[in-house]
Amino acid sequence: MSDKLKRLEQVYLTCMTILVALATVSCNGQDFGFLQPTPEDLCKCVPLEPDIADYRHAAKHVPIPNIAAQEVSVDIVLTWPQDPFIPPDAPRMGRELDVFHIANAFLQNASVNAIDCDVSMEISQTPDKSSPRMTVETPVDSEYCSARQNLQAQLKQHGFRLDSQHGGELPQALPVDVLGMAFEDFEHNRGPVATLWEIHPAIVTLQ
């Protein structure tokens, strides 16, 4: 083997080692916030994966249409039937075309996914930490910049730091108001989250 091929092989092995290490960190529930240039600025988060790697990316990254919102609750969303499989490039359909408003819910967990830069949150019907939860997410898209900043500022007033390096379980659940579109995600490790249905995109405001 020539010296050039040996060097290329070493570079390849080094890159693969780094990717495996990063994947291991990700699978262990850690984040890549340390790779963000300005982790505290939620409007300058840089997604670390290409759009094509994101499940139903085009369907998730849309503005919330200016139509009448349907009033629902976390408990109601938890009863919605779930599809066994939705293709990763499937457009929005059915319920996903509607806007929903959850007037009374409790924020249990909030973090920034530095892989795709969504602000991901878990809400429940009651403040009890054992209550079943659903996910709501605010995308990195520019039209949601102020919503992300407002939530960050509101949580800061409660002593909770939210940025690409900080977040997680809130010590005490906080009442929130949620407005956004229904979205059916794929099955993955969700912990206390009890449904594939989300509100995504969503605007979340502390009450």
PDB file of N, CA and C in Angstrom, residues 79-131:
ATOM      1  N   THR A  79     -55.660  10.837  22.846  1.00  0.00           N
ATOM      2  CA  THR A  79     -56.621   9.847  22.347  1.00  0.00           C
ATOM      3  C   THR A  79     -56.619   9.747  20.820  1.00  0.00           C
ATOM      4  N   TRP A  80     -55.917  10.648  20.138  1.00  0.00           N
ATOM      5  CA  TRP A  80     -55.922  10.603  18.675  1.00  0.00           C
ATOM      6  C   TRP A  80     -55.296   9.298  18.183  1.00  0.00           C
ATOM      7  N   PRO A  81     -55.916   8.617  17.210  1.00  0.00           N
ATOM      8  CA  PRO A  81     -55.340   7.372  16.671  1.00  0.00           C
ATOM      9  C   PRO A  81     -54.024   7.659  15.945  1.00  0.00           C
ATOM     10  N   GLN A  82     -53.118   6.688  16.006  1.00  0.00           N
ATOM     11  CA  GLN A  82     -51.797   6.853  15.420  1.00  0.00           C
ATOM     12  C   GLN A  82     -51.603   5.885  14.254  1.00  0.00           C
ATOM     13  N   ASP A  83     -50.934   6.353  13.216  1.00  0.00           N
ATOM     14  CA  ASP A  83     -50.652   5.512  12.054  1.00  0.00           C
ATOM     15  C   ASP A  83     -49.455   4.620  12.338  1.00  0.00           C
ATOM     16  N   PRO A  84     -49.492   3.369  11.848  1.00  0.00           N
ATOM     17  CA  PRO A  84     -48.358   2.466  12.087  1.00  0.00           C
ATOM     18  C   PRO A  84     -47.103   2.897  11.354  1.00  0.00           C
ATOM     19  N   PHE A  85     -47.272   3.584  10.206  1.00  0.00           N
ATOM     20  CA  PHE A  85     -46.107   4.025   9.439  1.00  0.00           C
ATOM     21  C   PHE A  85     -46.482   5.195   8.546  1.00  0.00           C
ATOM     22  N   ILE A  86     -45.608   6.220   8.537  1.00  0.00           N
ATOM     23  CA  ILE A  86     -45.752   7.342   7.625  1.00  0.00           C
ATOM     24  C   ILE A  86     -44.412   7.514   6.918  1.00  0.00           C
ATOM     25  N   PRO A  87     -44.386   7.561   5.588  1.00  0.00           N
ATOM     26  CA  PRO A  87     -43.120   7.706   4.862  1.00  0.00           C
ATOM     27  C   PRO A  87     -42.362   8.964   5.301  1.00  0.00           C
ATOM     28  N   PRO A  88     -41.046   8.918   5.304  1.00  0.00           N
ATOM     29  CA  PRO A  88     -40.239  10.039   5.788  1.00  0.00           C
ATOM     30  C   PRO A  88     -40.332  11.302   4.948  1.00  0.00           C
ATOM     31  N   ASP A  89     -40.932  11.192   3.745  1.00  0.00           N
ATOM     32  CA  ASP A  89     -41.101  12.377   2.905  1.00  0.00           C
ATOM     33  C   ASP A  89     -42.578  12.729   2.718  1.00  0.00           C
ATOM     34  N   ALA A  90     -43.436  12.171   3.567  1.00  0.00           N
ATOM     35  CA  ALA A  90     -44.881  12.386   3.426  1.00  0.00           C
ATOM     36  C   ALA A  90     -45.250  13.841   3.707  1.00  0.00           C
ATOM     37  N   PRO A  91     -46.116  14.436   2.879  1.00  0.00           N
ATOM     38  CA  PRO A  91     -46.585  15.796   3.143  1.00  0.00           C
ATOM     39  C   PRO A  91     -47.610  15.793   4.270  1.00  0.00           C
ATOM     40  N   ARG A  92     -47.963  16.959   4.718  1.00  0.00           N
ATOM     41  CA  ARG A  92     -49.022  17.064   5.726  1.00  0.00           C
ATOM     42  C   ARG A  92     -50.334  16.574   5.138  1.00  0.00           C
ATOM     43  N   MET A  93     -51.132  15.952   6.013  1.00  0.00           N
ATOM     44  CA  MET A  93     -52.416  15.417   5.551  1.00  0.00           C
ATOM     45  C   MET A  93     -53.409  15.396   6.708  1.00  0.00           C
ATOM     46  N   GLY A  94     -54.677  15.404   6.378  1.00  0.00           N
ATOM     47  CA  GLY A  94     -55.721  15.270   7.384  1.00  0.00           C
ATOM     48  C   GLY A  94     -55.606  16.286   8.520  1.00  0.00           C
ATOM     49  N   ARG A  95     -55.567  15.766   9.740  1.00  0.00           N
ATOM     50  CA  ARG A  95     -55.505  16.599  10.934  1.00  0.00           C
ATOM     51  C   ARG A  95     -54.287  17.522  10.940  1.00  0.00           C
ATOM     52  N   GLU A  96     -53.248  17.121  10.237  1.00  0.00           N
ATOM     53  CA  GLU A  96     -52.011  17.908  10.231  1.00  0.00           C
ATOM     54  C   GLU A  96     -52.156  19.243   9.506  1.00  0.00           C
ATOM     55  N   LEU A  97     -53.250  19.422   8.795  1.00  0.00           N
ATOM     56  CA  LEU A  97     -53.485  20.674   8.089  1.00  0.00           C
ATOM     57  C   LEU A  97     -54.207  21.692   8.966  1.00  0.00           C
ATOM     58  N   ASP A  98     -54.614  21.281  10.158  1.00  0.00           N
ATOM     59  CA  ASP A  98     -55.385  22.139  11.054  1.00  0.00           C
ATOM     60  C   ASP A  98     -54.510  22.792  12.119  1.00  0.00           C
ATOM     61  N   VAL A  99     -55.006  23.894  12.633  1.00  0.00           N
ATOM     62  CA  VAL A  99     -54.346  24.618  13.723  1.00  0.00           C
ATOM     63  C   VAL A  99     -55.096  24.327  15.015  1.00  0.00           C
ATOM     64  N   PHE A 100     -54.345  24.110  16.083  1.00  0.00           N
ATOM     65  CA  PHE A 100     -54.945  23.771  17.380  1.00  0.00           C
ATOM     66  C   PHE A 100     -54.426  24.699  18.478  1.00  0.00           C
ATOM     67  N   HIS A 101     -55.274  24.883  19.468  1.00  0.00           N
ATOM     68  CA  HIS A 101     -54.922  25.724  20.613  1.00  0.00           C
ATOM     69  C   HIS A 101     -55.137  24.927  21.896  1.00  0.00           C
ATOM     70  N   ILE A 102     -54.083  24.837  22.696  1.00  0.00           N
ATOM     71  CA  ILE A 102     -54.176  24.209  24.014  1.00  0.00           C
ATOM     72  C   ILE A 102     -54.049  25.324  25.036  1.00  0.00           C
ATOM     73  N   ALA A 103     -55.172  25.689  25.638  1.00  0.00           N
ATOM     74  CA  ALA A 103     -55.198  26.849  26.526  1.00  0.00           C
ATOM     75  C   ALA A 103     -54.617  26.556  27.903  1.00  0.00           C
ATOM     76  N   ASN A 104     -54.719  25.309  28.323  1.00  0.00           N
ATOM     77  CA  ASN A 104     -54.269  24.960  29.676  1.00  0.00           C
ATOM     78  C   ASN A 104     -53.445  23.677  29.647  1.00  0.00           C
ATOM     79  N   ALA A 105     -52.147  23.829  29.852  1.00  0.00           N
ATOM     80  CA  ALA A 105     -51.242  22.682  29.915  1.00  0.00           C
ATOM     81  C   ALA A 105     -50.075  23.067  30.817  1.00  0.00           C
ATOM     82  N   PHE A 106     -49.206  22.101  31.066  1.00  0.00           N
ATOM     83  CA  PHE A 106     -48.073  22.356  31.960  1.00  0.00           C
ATOM     84  C   PHE A 106     -46.777  21.906  31.291  1.00  0.00           C
ATOM     85  N   LEU A 107     -45.829  22.822  31.245  1.00  0.00           N
ATOM     86  CA  LEU A 107     -44.523  22.537  30.658  1.00  0.00           C
ATOM     87  C   LEU A 107     -43.668  21.771  31.658  1.00  0.00           C
ATOM     88  N   GLN A 108     -43.231  20.581  31.243  1.00  0.00           N
ATOM     89  CA  GLN A 108     -42.447  19.712  32.123  1.00  0.00           C
ATOM     90  C   GLN A 108     -40.970  19.666  31.740  1.00  0.00           C
ATOM     91  N   ASN A 109     -40.672  19.847  30.447  1.00  0.00           N
ATOM     92  CA  ASN A 109     -39.317  19.691  29.963  1.00  0.00           C
ATOM     93  C   ASN A 109     -39.115  20.605  28.761  1.00  0.00           C
ATOM     94  N   ALA A 110     -37.947  21.213  28.666  1.00  0.00           N
ATOM     95  CA  ALA A 110     -37.649  22.077  27.528  1.00  0.00           C
ATOM     96  C   ALA A 110     -36.159  22.009  27.225  1.00  0.00           C
ATOM     97  N   SER A 111     -35.838  21.845  25.943  1.00  0.00           N
ATOM     98  CA  SER A 111     -34.433  21.793  25.543  1.00  0.00           C
ATOM     99  C   SER A 111     -34.316  22.187  24.081  1.00  0.00           C
ATOM    100  N   VAL A 112     -33.095  22.467  23.661  1.00  0.00           N
ATOM    101  CA  VAL A 112     -32.817  22.764  22.260  1.00  0.00           C
ATOM    102  C   VAL A 112     -32.094  21.567  21.667  1.00  0.00           C
ATOM    103  N   ASN A 113     -32.666  21.009  20.625  1.00  0.00           N
ATOM    104  CA  ASN A 113     -32.013  19.907  19.924  1.00  0.00           C
ATOM    105  C   ASN A 113     -30.984  20.516  18.980  1.00  0.00           C
ATOM    106  N   ALA A 114     -29.724  20.483  19.351  1.00  0.00           N
ATOM    107  CA  ALA A 114     -28.691  21.136  18.548  1.00  0.00           C
ATOM    108  C   ALA A 114     -28.437  20.427  17.229  1.00  0.00           C
ATOM    109  N   ILE A 115     -29.021  19.241  17.030  1.00  0.00           N
ATOM    110  CA  ILE A 115     -28.889  18.544  15.750  1.00  0.00           C
ATOM    111  C   ILE A 115     -29.743  19.228  14.688  1.00  0.00           C
ATOM    112  N   ASP A 116     -31.020  19.532  15.024  1.00  0.00           N
ATOM    113  CA  ASP A 116     -31.880  20.213  14.056  1.00  0.00           C
ATOM    114  C   ASP A 116     -32.308  21.599  14.525  1.00  0.00           C
ATOM    115  N   CYS A 117     -31.907  21.980  15.743  1.00  0.00           N
ATOM    116  CA  CYS A 117     -32.146  23.311  16.314  1.00  0.00           C
ATOM    117  C   CYS A 117     -33.592  23.580  16.707  1.00  0.00           C
ATOM    118  N   ASP A 118     -34.455  22.559  16.696  1.00  0.00           N
ATOM    119  CA  ASP A 118     -35.807  22.754  17.219  1.00  0.00           C
ATOM    120  C   ASP A 118     -35.759  22.949  18.733  1.00  0.00           C
ATOM    121  N   VAL A 119     -36.644  23.802  19.247  1.00  0.00           N
ATOM    122  CA  VAL A 119     -36.875  23.837  20.692  1.00  0.00           C
ATOM    123  C   VAL A 119     -37.931  22.780  20.969  1.00  0.00           C
ATOM    124  N   SER A 120     -37.545  21.749  21.690  1.00  0.00           N
ATOM    125  CA  SER A 120     -38.419  20.613  21.949  1.00  0.00           C
ATOM    126  C   SER A 120     -38.899  20.648  23.387  1.00  0.00           C
ATOM    127  N   MET A 121     -40.207  20.508  23.571  1.00  0.00           N
ATOM    128  CA  MET A 121     -40.809  20.606  24.899  1.00  0.00           C
ATOM    129  C   MET A 121     -41.769  19.456  25.147  1.00  0.00           C
ATOM    130  N   GLU A 122     -41.950  19.134  26.407  1.00  0.00           N
ATOM    131  CA  GLU A 122     -42.932  18.133  26.819  1.00  0.00           C
ATOM    132  C   GLU A 122     -43.955  18.815  27.715  1.00  0.00           C
ATOM    133  N   ILE A 123     -45.236  18.611  27.388  1.00  0.00           N
ATOM    134  CA  ILE A 123     -46.297  19.201  28.190  1.00  0.00           C
ATOM    135  C   ILE A 123     -47.247  18.110  28.664  1.00  0.00           C
ATOM    136  N   SER A 124     -47.972  18.400  29.735  1.00  0.00           N
ATOM    137  CA  SER A 124     -48.929  17.448  30.299  1.00  0.00           C
ATOM    138  C   SER A 124     -50.213  18.180  30.663  1.00  0.00           C
ATOM    139  N   GLN A 125     -51.252  17.405  30.933  1.00  0.00           N
ATOM    140  CA  GLN A 125     -52.539  17.979  31.301  1.00  0.00           C
ATOM    141  C   GLN A 125     -52.501  18.575  32.696  1.00  0.00           C
ATOM    142  N   THR A 126     -51.759  17.953  33.594  1.00  0.00           N
ATOM    143  CA  THR A 126     -51.672  18.402  34.985  1.00  0.00           C
ATOM    144  C   THR A 126     -50.199  18.625  35.342  1.00  0.00           C
ATOM    145  N   PRO A 127     -49.922  19.330  36.437  1.00  0.00           N
ATOM    146  CA  PRO A 127     -48.526  19.573  36.817  1.00  0.00           C
ATOM    147  C   PRO A 127     -47.815  18.375  37.414  1.00  0.00           C
ATOM    148  N   ASP A 128     -48.524  17.312  37.664  1.00  0.00           N
ATOM    149  CA  ASP A 128     -47.925  16.113  38.240  1.00  0.00           C
ATOM    150  C   ASP A 128     -46.828  15.582  37.318  1.00  0.00           C
ATOM    151  N   LYS A 129     -45.645  15.337  37.872  1.00  0.00           N
ATOM    152  CA  LYS A 129     -44.521  14.865  37.081  1.00  0.00           C
ATOM    153  C   LYS A 129     -44.763  13.477  36.468  1.00  0.00           C
ATOM    154  N   SER A 130     -45.690  12.726  37.008  1.00  0.00           N
ATOM    155  CA  SER A 130     -45.978  11.391  36.475  1.00  0.00           C
ATOM    156  C   SER A 130     -47.074  11.412  35.414  1.00  0.00           C
ATOM    157  N   SER A 131     -47.603  12.588  35.107  1.00  0.00           N
ATOM    158  CA  SER A 131     -48.674  12.685  34.107  1.00  0.00           C
ATOM    159  C   SER A 131     -48.147  12.320  32.720  1.00  0.00           C
TER     160      SER A 131
END
